[in-house]
Short mmCIF file of C-alpha atoms in Angstrom, two decimals:
data_model
loop_
_atom_site.label_atom_id
_atom_site.label_comp_id
_atom_site.label_asym_id
_atom_site.label_seq_id
_atom_site.Cartn_x
_atom_site.Cartn_y
_atom_site.Cartn_z
CA MET G 1 160.78 138.17 75.93
CA PHE G 2 163.14 135.72 77.62
CA PHE G 3 161.03 132.74 76.52
CA ASN G 4 160.85 134.02 72.94
CA SER G 5 164.62 134.07 72.68
CA ILE G 6 164.87 130.57 74.16
CA ARG G 7 162.22 129.28 71.76
CA ALA G 8 164.05 130.86 68.79
CA ALA G 9 167.33 129.27 69.90
CA VAL G 10 165.68 125.84 70.28
CA GLN G 11 164.12 126.12 66.82
CA LYS G 12 167.47 127.05 65.28
CA LEU G 13 169.22 124.16 67.03
CA SER G 14 166.47 121.78 65.88
CA ARG G 15 167.00 122.80 62.26
CA ILE G 16 170.75 122.32 62.58
CA LEU G 17 170.26 118.92 64.21
CA PHE G 18 167.97 117.74 61.40
CA ILE G 19 170.51 118.86 58.80
CA VAL G 20 173.35 117.07 60.57
CA ILE G 21 171.31 113.88 60.97
CA GLY G 22 170.39 114.01 57.29
CA LEU G 23 174.01 114.38 56.25
CA VAL G 24 175.16 111.55 58.48
CA LEU G 25 172.44 109.20 57.27
CA SER G 26 172.97 110.05 53.62
CA GLY G 27 176.68 109.38 53.95
CA SER G 28 176.26 106.02 55.62
CA ILE G 29 173.26 104.73 53.68
CA SER G 30 174.22 105.59 50.14
CA ALA G 31 177.12 103.81 48.49
CA ALA G 32 180.37 105.69 48.08
CA ASP G 33 182.73 104.89 45.21
CA VAL G 34 186.31 104.80 46.46
CA ASN G 35 187.50 106.45 43.22
CA VAL G 36 185.32 109.55 43.55
CA ALA G 37 184.21 109.75 47.20
CA SER G 38 184.92 112.87 49.21
CA HIS G 39 186.80 112.78 52.49
CA PHE G 40 183.47 113.10 54.32
CA GLN G 41 181.94 110.18 52.40
CA LEU G 42 184.95 107.97 53.05
CA GLU G 43 184.96 108.78 56.77
CA ALA G 44 181.24 107.98 56.96
CA THR G 45 182.06 104.44 55.82
CA ARG G 46 182.57 101.88 58.59
CA GLY G 47 186.23 100.88 58.79
CA ILE G 48 187.53 104.23 57.51
CA GLY G 49 188.66 106.91 59.89
CA GLN G 50 190.24 110.28 59.22
CA LYS G 51 193.76 108.91 58.72
CA LEU G 52 192.69 106.15 56.32
CA ALA G 53 190.47 108.56 54.37
CA ASP G 54 193.52 110.84 54.01
CA LEU G 55 195.65 107.92 52.77
CA ILE G 56 193.02 106.85 50.25
CA ILE G 57 192.64 110.33 48.79
CA VAL G 58 196.39 111.00 48.63
CA GLU G 59 197.01 107.65 46.91
CA ARG G 60 194.14 108.19 44.47
CA GLU G 61 195.28 111.73 43.58
CA SER G 62 198.95 110.72 43.29
CA ASN G 63 198.63 107.49 41.30
CA GLY G 64 195.19 107.55 39.70
CA ALA G 65 192.02 105.57 40.15
CA PHE G 66 192.04 102.16 41.77
CA LYS G 67 191.58 99.46 39.13
CA SER G 68 190.43 96.61 41.38
CA TRP G 69 189.98 95.75 45.03
CA ASP G 70 193.38 94.01 44.95
CA ASP G 71 194.92 97.22 43.57
CA PHE G 72 193.18 99.22 46.31
CA SER G 73 194.41 96.91 49.09
CA ALA G 74 197.95 96.86 47.72
CA ARG G 75 198.20 100.65 47.39
CA VAL G 76 196.52 101.73 50.65
CA LYS G 77 198.45 100.70 53.75
CA GLY G 78 196.18 99.35 56.45
CA VAL G 79 193.53 97.85 54.19
CA GLY G 80 193.52 94.10 54.52
CA GLU G 81 190.91 91.50 53.71
CA LYS G 82 188.91 91.97 56.94
CA THR G 83 188.86 95.77 56.73
CA LEU G 84 187.92 95.63 53.07
CA LYS G 85 184.96 93.35 53.83
CA VAL G 86 183.72 95.76 56.51
CA MET G 87 183.99 98.70 54.08
CA GLN G 88 182.19 96.83 51.31
CA ALA G 89 179.43 95.70 53.69
CA ASP G 90 178.87 99.35 54.58
CA GLY G 91 178.45 100.31 50.92
CA LEU G 92 181.92 101.19 49.65
CA THR G 93 182.11 100.43 45.94
CA LEU G 94 184.83 100.48 43.30
CA ASN G 95 183.83 101.97 39.94
CA SER G 96 180.21 101.61 41.13
CA LYS G 97 180.51 97.82 41.39
#
C-alpha cells in the first residue's frame, strides 16, 4: 500500500515535469513577436526578465504596437543595442520579421 502511493506520486510528478519542460522549451524555441507575446513568452526570451517583460507590455498596451526595432528601443527603457541583439538571437521578432 505504501509503495503504491509512492508510485502514484512519482507518476504524477513525472507528468507535471514533462508538461513544465514542454512549456519551457516551446517558449524558448519558438519565436515570440514583441507586439503580441504574452508575459510568459517574453520572460522566456533571453535578455528579458520579469521587470522588462512588464515594461514591454505596459508600453505596448499604453502606446500601441512597436513600429520598428528603433521604436522599440526608444520606448522601452533598458533595451539598448546589445540587449536587443541578444533578444533577437533568441527568437524575438517584431511583426513576425
